[in-house]
Every structure is written in C-alpha cells, then in structure tokens.
PDB file of C-alpha atoms in Angstrom:
ATOM      1  CA  MET J   1      -1.746 -17.915  21.898  1.00 51.00           C
ATOM      2  CA  ALA J   2      -1.830 -20.585  19.203  1.00 61.00           C
ATOM      3  CA  SER J   3       1.252 -22.668  18.510  1.00 73.00           C
ATOM      4  CA  LEU J   4       2.646 -21.425  15.220  1.00 76.00           C
ATOM      5  CA  GLY J   5       4.827 -23.120  12.661  1.00 71.00           C
ATOM      6  CA  PRO J   6       8.574 -22.801  12.099  1.00 74.00           C
ATOM      7  CA  MET J   7      10.234 -19.591  11.041  1.00 77.00           C
ATOM      8  CA  PRO J   8      10.167 -17.762   8.794  1.00 85.00           C
ATOM      9  CA  ARG J   9       6.480 -16.921   9.010  1.00 91.00           C
ATOM     10  CA  PHE J  10       4.558 -14.601   6.730  1.00 95.00           C
ATOM     11  CA  GLY J  11       1.454 -12.465   7.062  1.00 96.00           C
ATOM     12  CA  LEU J  12      -1.356 -12.243   4.530  1.00 97.00           C
ATOM     13  CA  ILE J  13      -4.006  -9.527   4.845  1.00 97.00           C
ATOM     14  CA  GLY J  14      -7.254  -9.699   2.893  1.00 93.00           C
ATOM     15  CA  GLY J  15     -10.511  -7.815   2.770  1.00 84.00           C
ATOM     16  CA  SER J  16     -14.049  -8.877   3.539  1.00 68.00           C
ATOM     17  CA  GLY J  17     -14.211 -10.968   0.360  1.00 68.00           C
ATOM     18  CA  VAL J  18     -11.342 -13.253   1.382  1.00 73.00           C
ATOM     19  CA  GLN J  19     -12.915 -16.040   3.391  1.00 68.00           C
ATOM     20  CA  VAL J  20     -11.032 -18.670   5.400  1.00 64.00           C
ATOM     21  CA  LYS J  21     -12.454 -22.179   5.579  1.00 63.00           C
ATOM     22  CA  GLY J  22     -12.004 -24.384   8.603  1.00 54.00           C
ATOM     23  CA  GLU J  23     -11.597 -23.682  12.295  1.00 59.00           C
ATOM     24  CA  ASP J  24      -7.859 -23.028  12.475  1.00 86.00           C
ATOM     25  CA  SER J  25      -8.218 -19.546  13.925  1.00 89.00           C
ATOM     26  CA  TRP J  26      -7.381 -17.902  17.239  1.00 92.00           C
ATOM     27  CA  THR J  27      -7.526 -14.540  19.008  1.00 93.00           C
ATOM     28  CA  VAL J  28      -4.451 -12.675  20.209  1.00 94.00           C
ATOM     29  CA  GLU J  29      -4.216  -9.842  22.717  1.00 95.00           C
ATOM     30  CA  THR J  30      -2.175  -6.810  21.693  1.00 95.00           C
ATOM     31  CA  PRO J  31      -1.517  -3.506  23.487  1.00 93.00           C
ATOM     32  CA  TRP J  32      -4.085  -2.044  21.081  1.00 93.00           C
ATOM     33  CA  GLY J  33      -6.853  -4.603  21.429  1.00 94.00           C
ATOM     34  CA  LYS J  34      -7.775  -8.066  20.227  1.00 95.00           C
ATOM     35  CA  CYS J  35      -7.135  -9.452  16.767  1.00 96.00           C
ATOM     36  CA  ILE J  36      -8.425 -12.667  15.202  1.00 94.00           C
ATOM     37  CA  LEU J  37      -5.888 -14.557  13.092  1.00 94.00           C
ATOM     38  CA  ALA J  38      -6.023 -17.793  11.106  1.00 92.00           C
ATOM     39  CA  ALA J  39      -3.579 -20.247   9.562  1.00 91.00           C
ATOM     40  CA  LEU J  40      -3.731 -20.769   5.805  1.00 89.00           C
ATOM     41  CA  ASP J  41      -1.472 -23.820   5.660  1.00 88.00           C
ATOM     42  CA  SER J  42      -1.010 -27.025   7.593  1.00 85.00           C
ATOM     43  CA  GLN J  43       2.366 -25.890   8.942  1.00 85.00           C
ATOM     44  CA  ARG J  44       0.867 -22.620  10.246  1.00 88.00           C
ATOM     45  CA  ARG J  45       3.551 -20.537   8.583  1.00 91.00           C
ATOM     46  CA  VAL J  46       1.210 -18.261   6.634  1.00 93.00           C
ATOM     47  CA  VAL J  47      -0.851 -16.234   9.104  1.00 95.00           C
ATOM     48  CA  PHE J  48      -3.992 -14.593   7.752  1.00 95.00           C
ATOM     49  CA  ALA J  49      -5.912 -11.562   8.978  1.00 95.00           C
ATOM     50  CA  ASN J  50      -9.122 -10.310   7.398  1.00 95.00           C
ATOM     51  CA  ARG J  51      -8.777  -6.583   7.986  1.00 95.00           C
ATOM     52  CA  HIS J  52     -12.548  -6.041   8.144  1.00 95.00           C
ATOM     53  CA  PHE J  53     -13.300  -9.057  10.354  1.00 93.00           C
ATOM     54  CA  CYS J  54     -10.386  -9.308  12.779  1.00 93.00           C
ATOM     55  CA  THR J  55     -10.248  -6.370  15.201  1.00 95.00           C
ATOM     56  CA  LYS J  56     -13.864  -5.590  16.037  1.00 92.00           C
ATOM     57  CA  VAL J  57     -14.500  -8.492  18.416  1.00 85.00           C
ATOM     58  CA  ASN J  58     -17.903  -8.797  20.117  1.00 85.00           C
ATOM     59  CA  GLU J  59     -18.731 -10.212  23.560  1.00 83.00           C
ATOM     60  CA  GLN J  60     -19.066 -13.714  22.101  1.00 83.00           C
ATOM     61  CA  GLY J  61     -15.514 -13.545  20.776  1.00 78.00           C
ATOM     62  CA  LYS J  62     -16.710 -13.334  17.176  1.00 83.00           C
ATOM     63  CA  ALA J  63     -15.698 -10.675  14.715  1.00 86.00           C
ATOM     64  CA  ASP J  64     -18.080  -7.965  13.583  1.00 92.00           C
ATOM     65  CA  TYR J  65     -17.560  -6.066  10.349  1.00 93.00           C
ATOM     66  CA  ALA J  66     -15.357  -2.986  10.649  1.00 95.00           C
ATOM     67  CA  PRO J  67     -15.576  -0.480   7.774  1.00 94.00           C
ATOM     68  CA  PRO J  68     -12.275   1.042   6.625  1.00 94.00           C
ATOM     69  CA  HIS J  69     -12.323   3.945   9.078  1.00 94.00           C
ATOM     70  CA  GLU J  70     -12.992   1.611  12.040  1.00 95.00           C
ATOM     71  CA  VAL J  71     -10.334  -1.038  11.373  1.00 96.00           C
ATOM     72  CA  ASN J  72      -7.902  -1.195  14.302  1.00 97.00           C
ATOM     73  CA  PHE J  73      -4.765  -1.167  12.186  1.00 97.00           C
ATOM     74  CA  LYS J  74      -2.423  -1.052  15.179  1.00 96.00           C
ATOM     75  CA  ALA J  75      -3.862  -4.253  16.638  1.00 97.00           C
ATOM     76  CA  LEU J  76      -3.826  -5.899  13.201  1.00 98.00           C
ATOM     77  CA  ILE J  77      -0.197  -5.158  12.380  1.00 97.00           C
ATOM     78  CA  TRP J  78       1.034  -5.760  15.928  1.00 95.00           C
ATOM     79  CA  ALA J  79      -0.673  -9.175  15.966  1.00 96.00           C
ATOM     80  CA  LEU J  80       1.035 -10.203  12.724  1.00 97.00           C
ATOM     81  CA  VAL J  81       4.473  -8.692  13.237  1.00 94.00           C
ATOM     82  CA  VAL J  82       5.065  -8.820  16.996  1.00 92.00           C
ATOM     83  CA  ASN J  83       2.764 -11.574  18.283  1.00 93.00           C
ATOM     84  CA  SER J  84       3.187 -13.865  15.264  1.00 94.00           C
ATOM     85  CA  GLU J  85       6.715 -12.742  14.302  1.00 93.00           C
ATOM     86  CA  CYS J  86       5.901 -12.513  10.601  1.00 95.00           C
ATOM     87  CA  THR J  87       8.950 -11.391   8.635  1.00 94.00           C
ATOM     88  CA  GLY J  88       7.030 -10.150   5.605  1.00 96.00           C
ATOM     89  CA  VAL J  89       3.445  -9.102   4.874  1.00 98.00           C
ATOM     90  CA  VAL J  90       1.410  -9.320   1.659  1.00 98.00           C
ATOM     91  CA  ALA J  91      -1.830  -7.347   1.438  1.00 98.00           C
ATOM     92  CA  LEU J  92      -4.686  -7.768  -1.030  1.00 96.00           C
ATOM     93  CA  SER J  93      -6.859  -4.767  -1.768  1.00 94.00           C
ATOM     94  CA  SER J  94      -9.790  -3.819  -3.955  1.00 92.00           C
ATOM     95  CA  THR J  95      -9.066  -0.438  -5.516  1.00 94.00           C
ATOM     96  CA  GLY J  96     -10.368   2.116  -7.958  1.00 95.00           C
ATOM     97  CA  THR J  97      -8.213   3.183 -10.873  1.00 97.00           C
ATOM     98  CA  LEU J  98      -7.432   6.879 -11.280  1.00 98.00           C
ATOM     99  CA  HIS J  99      -6.177   6.313 -14.832  1.00 98.00           C
ATOM    100  CA  PRO J 100      -8.417   3.751 -16.559  1.00 96.00           C
ATOM    101  CA  GLU J 101      -6.788   4.604 -19.871  1.00 96.00           C
ATOM    102  CA  THR J 102      -3.462   3.133 -18.674  1.00 98.00           C
ATOM    103  CA  ILE J 103      -4.491   1.040 -15.644  1.00 98.00           C
ATOM    104  CA  PRO J 104      -7.783  -0.433 -16.845  1.00 95.00           C
ATOM    105  CA  VAL J 105     -10.558  -1.941 -14.798  1.00 94.00           C
ATOM    106  CA  GLY J 106      -9.706  -5.626 -14.532  1.00 93.00           C
ATOM    107  CA  SER J 107      -5.978  -5.108 -14.083  1.00 94.00           C
ATOM    108  CA  VAL J 108      -3.903  -6.221 -11.101  1.00 96.00           C
ATOM    109  CA  VAL J 109      -1.028  -3.986 -10.048  1.00 97.00           C
ATOM    110  CA  ALA J 110       1.433  -3.758  -7.168  1.00 97.00           C
ATOM    111  CA  ALA J 111       1.887  -0.319  -5.634  1.00 97.00           C
ATOM    112  CA  ASN J 112       5.371   0.819  -4.665  1.00 95.00           C
ATOM    113  CA  ASP J 113       4.527   4.126  -2.974  1.00 97.00           C
ATOM    114  CA  TYR J 114       1.582   5.651  -1.155  1.00 97.00           C
ATOM    115  CA  TYR J 115      -0.075   8.996  -0.448  1.00 97.00           C
ATOM    116  CA  MET J 116      -2.070   9.510   2.742  1.00 96.00           C
ATOM    117  CA  VAL J 117      -5.132  11.750   2.538  1.00 95.00           C
ATOM    118  CA  ASN J 118      -6.285  11.360   6.142  1.00 81.00           C
ATOM    119  CA  PRO J 119      -5.133  14.144   8.502  1.00 75.00           C
ATOM    120  CA  GLN J 120      -4.591  11.954  11.573  1.00 83.00           C
ATOM    121  CA  PRO J 121      -1.139  10.390  12.049  1.00 86.00           C
ATOM    122  CA  VAL J 122      -0.900   6.606  11.882  1.00 90.00           C
ATOM    123  CA  THR J 123       1.928   5.539  14.182  1.00 89.00           C
ATOM    124  CA  PHE J 124       3.024   3.456  17.136  1.00 88.00           C
ATOM    125  CA  TRP J 125       5.272   6.350  18.196  1.00 83.00           C
ATOM    126  CA  GLY J 126       4.762   7.554  21.754  1.00 77.00           C
ATOM    127  CA  HIS J 127       3.430   4.227  22.997  1.00 74.00           C
ATOM    128  CA  GLU J 128       6.015   1.607  22.070  1.00 73.00           C
ATOM    129  CA  LYS J 129       9.791   1.338  21.609  1.00 69.00           C
ATOM    130  CA  ILE J 130       9.789   3.326  18.397  1.00 68.00           C
ATOM    131  CA  GLY J 131      11.524   6.509  17.369  1.00 58.00           C
ATOM    132  CA  SER J 132      15.190   6.261  18.309  1.00 52.00           C
ATOM    133  CA  PHE J 133      17.839   6.785  15.670  1.00 52.00           C
ATOM    134  CA  GLU J 134      19.681   3.710  16.966  1.00 56.00           C
ATOM    135  CA  ILE J 135      17.460   0.807  17.942  1.00 59.00           C
ATOM    136  CA  PRO J 136      18.524  -0.454  21.396  1.00 63.00           C
ATOM    137  CA  ALA J 137      19.012  -4.144  22.105  1.00 65.00           C
ATOM    138  CA  GLY J 138      15.617  -5.759  22.361  1.00 63.00           C
ATOM    139  CA  GLY J 139      13.888  -2.713  20.911  1.00 66.00           C
ATOM    140  CA  VAL J 140      11.557  -2.726  17.959  1.00 68.00           C
ATOM    141  CA  GLY J 141      10.553  -0.155  15.418  1.00 73.00           C
ATOM    142  CA  ARG J 142      11.682   3.174  14.059  1.00 75.00           C
ATOM    143  CA  MET J 143      10.318   6.622  13.361  1.00 73.00           C
ATOM    144  CA  HIS J 144      12.981   8.408  11.307  1.00 78.00           C
ATOM    145  CA  TYR J 145      13.181   6.557   8.006  1.00 82.00           C
ATOM    146  CA  SER J 146      12.399   7.021   4.314  1.00 84.00           C
ATOM    147  CA  PRO J 147       8.936   5.530   3.663  1.00 89.00           C
ATOM    148  CA  ALA J 148       8.486   3.278   0.625  1.00 89.00           C
ATOM    149  CA  ASN J 149      12.212   3.538  -0.056  1.00 89.00           C
ATOM    150  CA  PRO J 150      12.939   1.924  -3.452  1.00 88.00           C
ATOM    151  CA  GLN J 151      16.506   1.163  -2.319  1.00 86.00           C
ATOM    152  CA  ASP J 152      15.471  -0.636   0.881  1.00 90.00           C
ATOM    153  CA  GLU J 153      17.164  -4.045   0.627  1.00 93.00           C
ATOM    154  CA  ALA J 154      14.612  -5.887   2.761  1.00 92.00           C
ATOM    155  CA  ARG J 155      11.787  -4.432   0.717  1.00 93.00           C
ATOM    156  CA  LEU J 156      13.447  -5.343  -2.582  1.00 94.00           C
ATOM    157  CA  ALA J 157      14.096  -8.889  -1.394  1.00 95.00           C
ATOM    158  CA  TRP J 158      10.491  -9.309  -0.233  1.00 95.00           C
ATOM    159  CA  SER J 159       9.125  -7.892  -3.480  1.00 94.00           C
ATOM    160  CA  SER J 160      11.255 -10.353  -5.441  1.00 93.00           C
ATOM    161  CA  ARG J 161      10.114 -13.222  -3.211  1.00 93.00           C
ATOM    162  CA  VAL J 162       6.437 -12.393  -3.730  1.00 95.00           C
ATOM    163  CA  GLN J 163       6.836 -11.942  -7.480  1.00 92.00           C
ATOM    164  CA  THR J 164       8.593 -15.293  -7.711  1.00 90.00           C
ATOM    165  CA  ALA J 165       5.773 -16.892  -5.734  1.00 91.00           C
ATOM    166  CA  LEU J 166       3.260 -15.486  -8.222  1.00 92.00           C
ATOM    167  CA  HIS J 167       4.981 -16.743 -11.366  1.00 85.00           C
ATOM    168  CA  GLY J 168       2.626 -19.688 -11.677  1.00 86.00           C
ATOM    169  CA  VAL J 169      -0.551 -17.620 -11.367  1.00 91.00           C
ATOM    170  CA  LEU J 170      -0.636 -15.540 -14.516  1.00 89.00           C
ATOM    171  CA  ALA J 171      -0.696 -18.410 -17.009  1.00 86.00           C
ATOM    172  CA  ALA J 172      -3.755 -19.852 -15.288  1.00 87.00           C
ATOM    173  CA  VAL J 173      -5.746 -16.593 -15.157  1.00 90.00           C
ATOM    174  CA  ARG J 174      -4.382 -14.643 -18.141  1.00 89.00           C
ATOM    175  CA  GLU J 175      -7.777 -14.422 -19.845  1.00 88.00           C
ATOM    176  CA  LYS J 176      -9.250 -12.918 -16.670  1.00 89.00           C
ATOM    177  CA  VAL J 177      -6.622 -10.185 -16.300  1.00 92.00           C
ATOM    178  CA  LYS J 178      -6.050  -6.981 -18.224  1.00 93.00           C
ATOM    179  CA  PHE J 179      -2.526  -5.598 -18.338  1.00 96.00           C
ATOM    180  CA  ALA J 180      -1.728  -2.067 -17.293  1.00 97.00           C
ATOM    181  CA  GLN J 181       0.313  -0.023 -19.731  1.00 97.00           C
ATOM    182  CA  GLY J 182       3.933  -1.158 -19.497  1.00 96.00           C
ATOM    183  CA  GLN J 183       3.131  -4.357 -17.606  1.00 95.00           C
ATOM    184  CA  THR J 184       4.652  -7.603 -18.842  1.00 92.00           C
ATOM    185  CA  ALA J 185       4.229 -11.237 -17.893  1.00 91.00           C
ATOM    186  CA  SER J 186       7.680 -11.253 -16.302  1.00 90.00           C
ATOM    187  CA  SER J 187       7.077  -8.081 -14.270  1.00 91.00           C
ATOM    188  CA  TRP J 188       3.456  -8.727 -13.232  1.00 94.00           C
ATOM    189  CA  PRO J 189       1.959  -7.443 -10.982  1.00 95.00           C
ATOM    190  CA  LEU J 190       4.550  -4.636 -10.901  1.00 94.00           C
ATOM    191  CA  ILE J 191       4.684  -2.033 -13.655  1.00 95.00           C
ATOM    192  CA  PRO J 192       8.365  -1.681 -14.650  1.00 92.00           C
ATOM    193  CA  GLN J 193       9.983   1.743 -14.558  1.00 88.00           C
ATOM    194  CA  LYS J 194       6.929   3.268 -12.928  1.00 92.00           C
ATOM    195  CA  GLU J 195       6.186   4.629  -9.479  1.00 94.00           C
ATOM    196  CA  THR J 196       2.706   3.215  -8.900  1.00 97.00           C
ATOM    197  CA  VAL J 197       1.138   5.276  -6.112  1.00 98.00           C
ATOM    198  CA  TYR J 198      -1.654   4.054  -3.826  1.00 98.00           C
ATOM    199  CA  VAL J 199      -3.788   6.988  -2.635  1.00 98.00           C
ATOM    200  CA  ASN J 200      -5.214   6.168   0.802  1.00 98.00           C
ATOM    201  CA  THR J 201      -8.472   7.986   1.505  1.00 96.00           C
ATOM    202  CA  VAL J 202     -10.370   7.945   4.783  1.00 91.00           C
ATOM    203  CA  GLY J 203     -13.579   6.174   3.795  1.00 89.00           C
ATOM    204  CA  PRO J 204     -16.079   4.755   4.269  1.00 91.00           C
ATOM    205  CA  ARG J 205     -17.661   6.824   1.489  1.00 91.00           C
ATOM    206  CA  PHE J 206     -16.358   6.857  -2.051  1.00 90.00           C
ATOM    207  CA  GLU J 207     -14.556   9.950  -3.260  1.00 93.00           C
ATOM    208  CA  THR J 208     -16.235  12.910  -4.949  1.00 94.00           C
ATOM    209  CA  ARG J 209     -15.505  13.742  -8.581  1.00 95.00           C
ATOM    210  CA  ALA J 210     -13.629  16.852  -7.443  1.00 97.00           C
ATOM    211  CA  GLU J 211     -11.462  14.785  -5.108  1.00 97.00           C
ATOM    212  CA  ILE J 212     -10.718  12.309  -7.863  1.00 96.00           C
ATOM    213  CA  ARG J 213      -9.636  15.102 -10.206  1.00 97.00           C
ATOM    214  CA  SER J 214      -7.103  16.238  -7.617  1.00 97.00           C
ATOM    215  CA  TYR J 215      -5.870  12.708  -6.861  1.00 98.00           C
ATOM    216  CA  ARG J 216      -5.208  12.011 -10.540  1.00 97.00           C
ATOM    217  CA  GLY J 217      -2.228  14.341 -10.325  1.00 96.00           C
ATOM    218  CA  ILE J 218      -0.882  12.476  -7.299  1.00 96.00           C
ATOM    219  CA  GLY J 219      -1.459   8.775  -7.742  1.00 97.00           C
ATOM    220  CA  ASP J 220      -2.662   5.839  -9.774  1.00 98.00           C
ATOM    221  CA  ILE J 221      -5.101   3.855  -7.633  1.00 98.00           C
ATOM    222  CA  VAL J 222      -7.363   4.646  -4.687  1.00 97.00           C
ATOM    223  CA  GLY J 223      -8.110   2.571  -1.602  1.00 96.00           C
ATOM    224  CA  MET J 224      -9.015   3.132   2.033  1.00 95.00           C
ATOM    225  CA  THR J 225      -6.805   0.804   4.059  1.00 96.00           C
ATOM    226  CA  CYS J 226      -3.361  -0.179   2.820  1.00 97.00           C
ATOM    227  CA  GLY J 227      -1.503   3.041   3.506  1.00 97.00           C
ATOM    228  CA  ASN J 228      -2.237   2.599   7.210  1.00 97.00           C
ATOM    229  CA  GLU J 229      -0.926  -0.980   7.181  1.00 98.00           C
ATOM    230  CA  TRP J 230       2.113   0.009   5.145  1.00 97.00           C
ATOM    231  CA  ILE J 231       3.162   2.747   7.594  1.00 95.00           C
ATOM    232  CA  LEU J 232       2.870   0.510  10.640  1.00 95.00           C
ATOM    233  CA  CYS J 233       4.774  -2.346   9.000  1.00 95.00           C
ATOM    234  CA  GLU J 234       7.551   0.061   8.063  1.00 94.00           C
ATOM    235  CA  GLU J 235       7.748   1.338  11.630  1.00 92.00           C
ATOM    236  CA  LEU J 236       8.242  -2.243  12.778  1.00 91.00           C
ATOM    237  CA  GLN J 237      10.828  -2.803  10.028  1.00 90.00           C
ATOM    238  CA  VAL J 238       8.885  -5.509   8.217  1.00 94.00           C
ATOM    239  CA  PRO J 239       8.500  -5.307   4.408  1.00 96.00           C
ATOM    240  CA  TYR J 240       4.978  -4.860   3.036  1.00 98.00           C
ATOM    241  CA  PHE J 241       3.819  -5.760  -0.485  1.00 98.00           C
ATOM    242  CA  VAL J 242       0.361  -4.710  -1.659  1.00 98.00           C
ATOM    243  CA  ILE J 243      -1.456  -6.314  -4.585  1.00 97.00           C
ATOM    244  CA  CYS J 244      -4.235  -4.067  -5.894  1.00 96.00           C
ATOM    245  CA  PHE J 245      -7.226  -5.394  -7.812  1.00 94.00           C
ATOM    246  CA  CYS J 246      -8.636  -2.586  -9.953  1.00 94.00           C
ATOM    247  CA  ASP J 247     -12.312  -3.487 -10.003  1.00 90.00           C
ATOM    248  CA  ASN J 248     -13.745  -0.033 -10.717  1.00 91.00           C
ATOM    249  CA  ALA J 249     -12.974   3.293 -12.321  1.00 95.00           C
ATOM    250  CA  CYS J 250     -12.996   6.125  -9.814  1.00 94.00           C
ATOM    251  CA  ASN J 251     -15.944   8.502  -9.597  1.00 92.00           C
ATOM    252  CA  GLY J 252     -16.495  10.326 -12.885  1.00 92.00           C
ATOM    253  CA  LEU J 253     -13.943   8.319 -14.879  1.00 94.00           C
ATOM    254  CA  SER J 254     -15.897   5.330 -16.164  1.00 88.00           C
ATOM    255  CA  THR J 255     -16.512   5.188 -19.906  1.00 86.00           C
ATOM    256  CA  HIS J 256     -18.591   2.018 -19.740  1.00 85.00           C
ATOM    257  CA  PRO J 257     -21.781   2.500 -21.811  1.00 87.00           C
ATOM    258  CA  GLN J 258     -23.913   1.237 -18.918  1.00 85.00           C
ATOM    259  CA  GLY J 259     -22.107   3.150 -16.207  1.00 79.00           C
ATOM    260  CA  ALA J 260     -19.589   2.526 -13.441  1.00 77.00           C
ATOM    261  CA  LEU J 261     -21.762   0.116 -11.450  1.00 78.00           C
ATOM    262  CA  GLN J 262     -22.234  -2.242 -14.382  1.00 84.00           C
ATOM    263  CA  GLU J 263     -18.515  -2.033 -15.138  1.00 83.00           C
ATOM    264  CA  TYR J 264     -17.760  -3.036 -11.552  1.00 80.00           C
ATOM    265  CA  LEU J 265     -20.221  -5.943 -11.640  1.00 82.00           C
ATOM    266  CA  GLU J 266     -18.731  -7.255 -14.872  1.00 82.00           C
ATOM    267  CA  SER J 267     -15.183  -7.144 -13.513  1.00 81.00           C
ATOM    268  CA  LYS J 268     -16.010  -8.524 -10.065  1.00 80.00           C
ATOM    269  CA  ALA J 269     -16.338 -12.198 -11.019  1.00 78.00           C
ATOM    270  CA  ALA J 270     -13.135 -12.278 -13.065  1.00 80.00           C
ATOM    271  CA  ILE J 271     -11.176 -10.419 -10.394  1.00 84.00           C
ATOM    272  CA  GLY J 272     -12.521 -12.863  -7.797  1.00 84.00           C
ATOM    273  CA  GLU J 273     -11.052 -15.813  -9.684  1.00 87.00           C
ATOM    274  CA  VAL J 274      -7.707 -14.035  -9.936  1.00 90.00           C
ATOM    275  CA  THR J 275      -7.744 -13.272  -6.206  1.00 90.00           C
ATOM    276  CA  SER J 276      -8.397 -16.917  -5.365  1.00 89.00           C
ATOM    277  CA  ALA J 277      -5.534 -18.031  -7.591  1.00 92.00           C
ATOM    278  CA  ILE J 278      -3.162 -15.509  -6.015  1.00 93.00           C
ATOM    279  CA  VAL J 279      -4.071 -16.519  -2.457  1.00 92.00           C
ATOM    280  CA  TYR J 280      -3.634 -20.206  -3.258  1.00 91.00           C
ATOM    281  CA  GLN J 281      -0.283 -19.666  -4.969  1.00 92.00           C
ATOM    282  CA  LEU J 282       1.079 -17.414  -2.220  1.00 93.00           C
ATOM    283  CA  VAL J 283       0.173 -19.939   0.453  1.00 92.00           C
ATOM    284  CA  GLU J 284       1.699 -22.797  -1.530  1.00 90.00           C
ATOM    285  CA  GLU J 285       4.970 -20.988  -2.156  1.00 91.00           C
ATOM    286  CA  LEU J 286       5.415 -19.152   1.145  1.00 91.00           C
ATOM    287  CA  SER J 287       4.688 -22.304   3.127  1.00 87.00           C
ATOM    288  CA  LYS J 288       7.025 -24.264   0.826  1.00 77.00           C
ATOM    289  CA  GLY J 289       4.388 -26.536  -0.618  1.00 43.00           C
ATOM    290  CA  ALA J 290       2.206 -27.132   2.429  1.00 41.00           C
ATOM    291  CA  ALA J 291      -1.424 -27.989   1.793  1.00 38.00           C
ATOM    292  CA  SER J 292      -3.557 -24.859   1.508  1.00 39.00           C
ATOM    293  CA  GLY J 293      -7.146 -25.980   1.507  1.00 39.00           C
ATOM    294  CA  TYR J 294      -8.369 -23.159   3.706  1.00 37.00           C
ATOM    295  CA  ALA J 295      -8.427 -20.198   1.345  1.00 46.00           C
ATOM    296  CA  ASP J 296     -11.289 -19.016  -0.785  1.00 47.00           C
ATOM    297  CA  ALA J 297     -11.106 -15.473  -2.046  1.00 49.00           C
ATOM    298  CA  ALA J 298     -12.863 -12.635  -3.793  1.00 48.00           C
ATOM    299  CA  PRO J 299     -11.704  -9.020  -3.972  1.00 46.00           C
ATOM    300  CA  SER J 300     -12.448  -6.526  -1.242  1.00 50.00           C
ATOM    301  CA  ALA J 301     -11.100  -3.205  -0.096  1.00 55.00           C
TER     302      ALA J 301
END
C-alpha cells in the first residue's frame, strides 16, 4: 500500500469525466476486490477514486470502465474509508433534474437525502463488523441508524467544512452556473430550508417517462451511483457530501426548443468548467494549501 500523508485524510469520488494527471496512483486490496486510488495533492491527504475506473481491474493491473450497475461500491468505499482512513468523503455526480422549473439544467446542488430504487440491499452487514447496537472496541460500522440524519453532528460538521472550502469557487464561475430556486451565494451548493433528494436508479439505461413521472413526487435529482456510496459510508460512520451537477432534464421534461440532447450538449461545457474549479478548490482547501496540479475535471455520473 502507498504511503499516505498525515491525518486527517479525505476522500474524493468522481465519475468518468474526472481525470487525474500524473502517476501518483496505486492499487489496494480490500475484502471485496481491488481498487485503484490516486493522490490529488503533494501531501497525499486527498485520496481520489474514479468510480467508473477504479474497481474493474484487468490482468495488466489497469482499470476498465465499469458502468453504474457494475461499479464495485464495497471495494471503493472500503478502500477510501478503511484502507486509506479517510474521515470524510465528497462525491461529484452528473445528474438529471426532476424539476427543471426550480432546479434548472446548469445548476449545481448538494443533496441531503436519498431514495433507493434498486431492490437489492447495499450493505457490508453479514460480512464485516457491522450491525451491533454498541460498537465493540476495535469494531467498525453500524447497521441500526437513521440514514441521512439532518441532526447528525459529524455530517453537519463535514457539510460546513465542504461549503467553507467551496466559498472561493462561485465568484470565479458564477456566469457558468444557474441557481436553483432558493439557492443563494452564501448557501451554495445547498438549497436552504429544502430537503433535496437524490433518487438512485439502477442504470445503466436512462429512466422511462413513466418512471420519471413517479420519481417527481419523491425527489429532485436522478443519478445511478451516489446512493450506494452514501449508504456504505454511513455504515462505516464516515460523513458523505454529494455535489450534483444538473446537466440534463430527465426524460420527457426538457423544454429546450431543440430537444434534451442539445440542452445537455450546451450545458456540458459550462458544467465541466465548474467541476474543474470545484475539484481544484476542494483539493487546495482540504489539503491545507498543498499544490494540486493533478486534477482535471468534467462532469460524469
């Protein structure tokens, strides 16, 4: 295993559009399989995992692309939280908006709750030291807890830390970002006084119009990955903060005169610049000013 930097350390998860420059990467073995990680700062305090290019490792030790339904989320989260001892995780995700009238294409929002569509349980329970009401000495994890608890002190502290780290981003990219209804410069990317719900579908296909109509009564944005990561981080008692880039209106909801695809293409470049700025700023702040010349980003689910 690679020699990591001083504590605390933090995890950053990106999609296939977040590319890491340089050779500062390594492979870790977990009980669930291999995972490729990389350092985003010279101190190696910010540990990066590309969810689509980290757990499907070929015979040459290189990563193959894993679509959302094939990502090994257990290996990914275990590698960051247990192997790398990250005390907080930030995830970046490309999403579709279920309410383009209030959360427009081109906006960036942080979700604070999630809804899982997939029928299969996502859990470490039954295989690791997880599930007891009282965690024994040396044990890790939990099963009986309130997911996405808005009163969780560790979660609130991590959310505040990430928001503080992002304060310098908005001024630089304001012309590239649309605000969701109720969003302010001081609250961004959160929407104050709102429960912003991430609906996690199975993938890899997009949702049908009928599915989207039903999800509109449940949530605000749709993705295929972050709910899985969120659950596993919570089981391991590590706070998780997800930043969602709304680069498309969900199936049947686009009002763009040239259709949903053109709307997506027009928003993609601007969202990519915002993603790059966010990655750079997070690395700078979480590593306490260390050089961060490795990150180059564009949005991805």
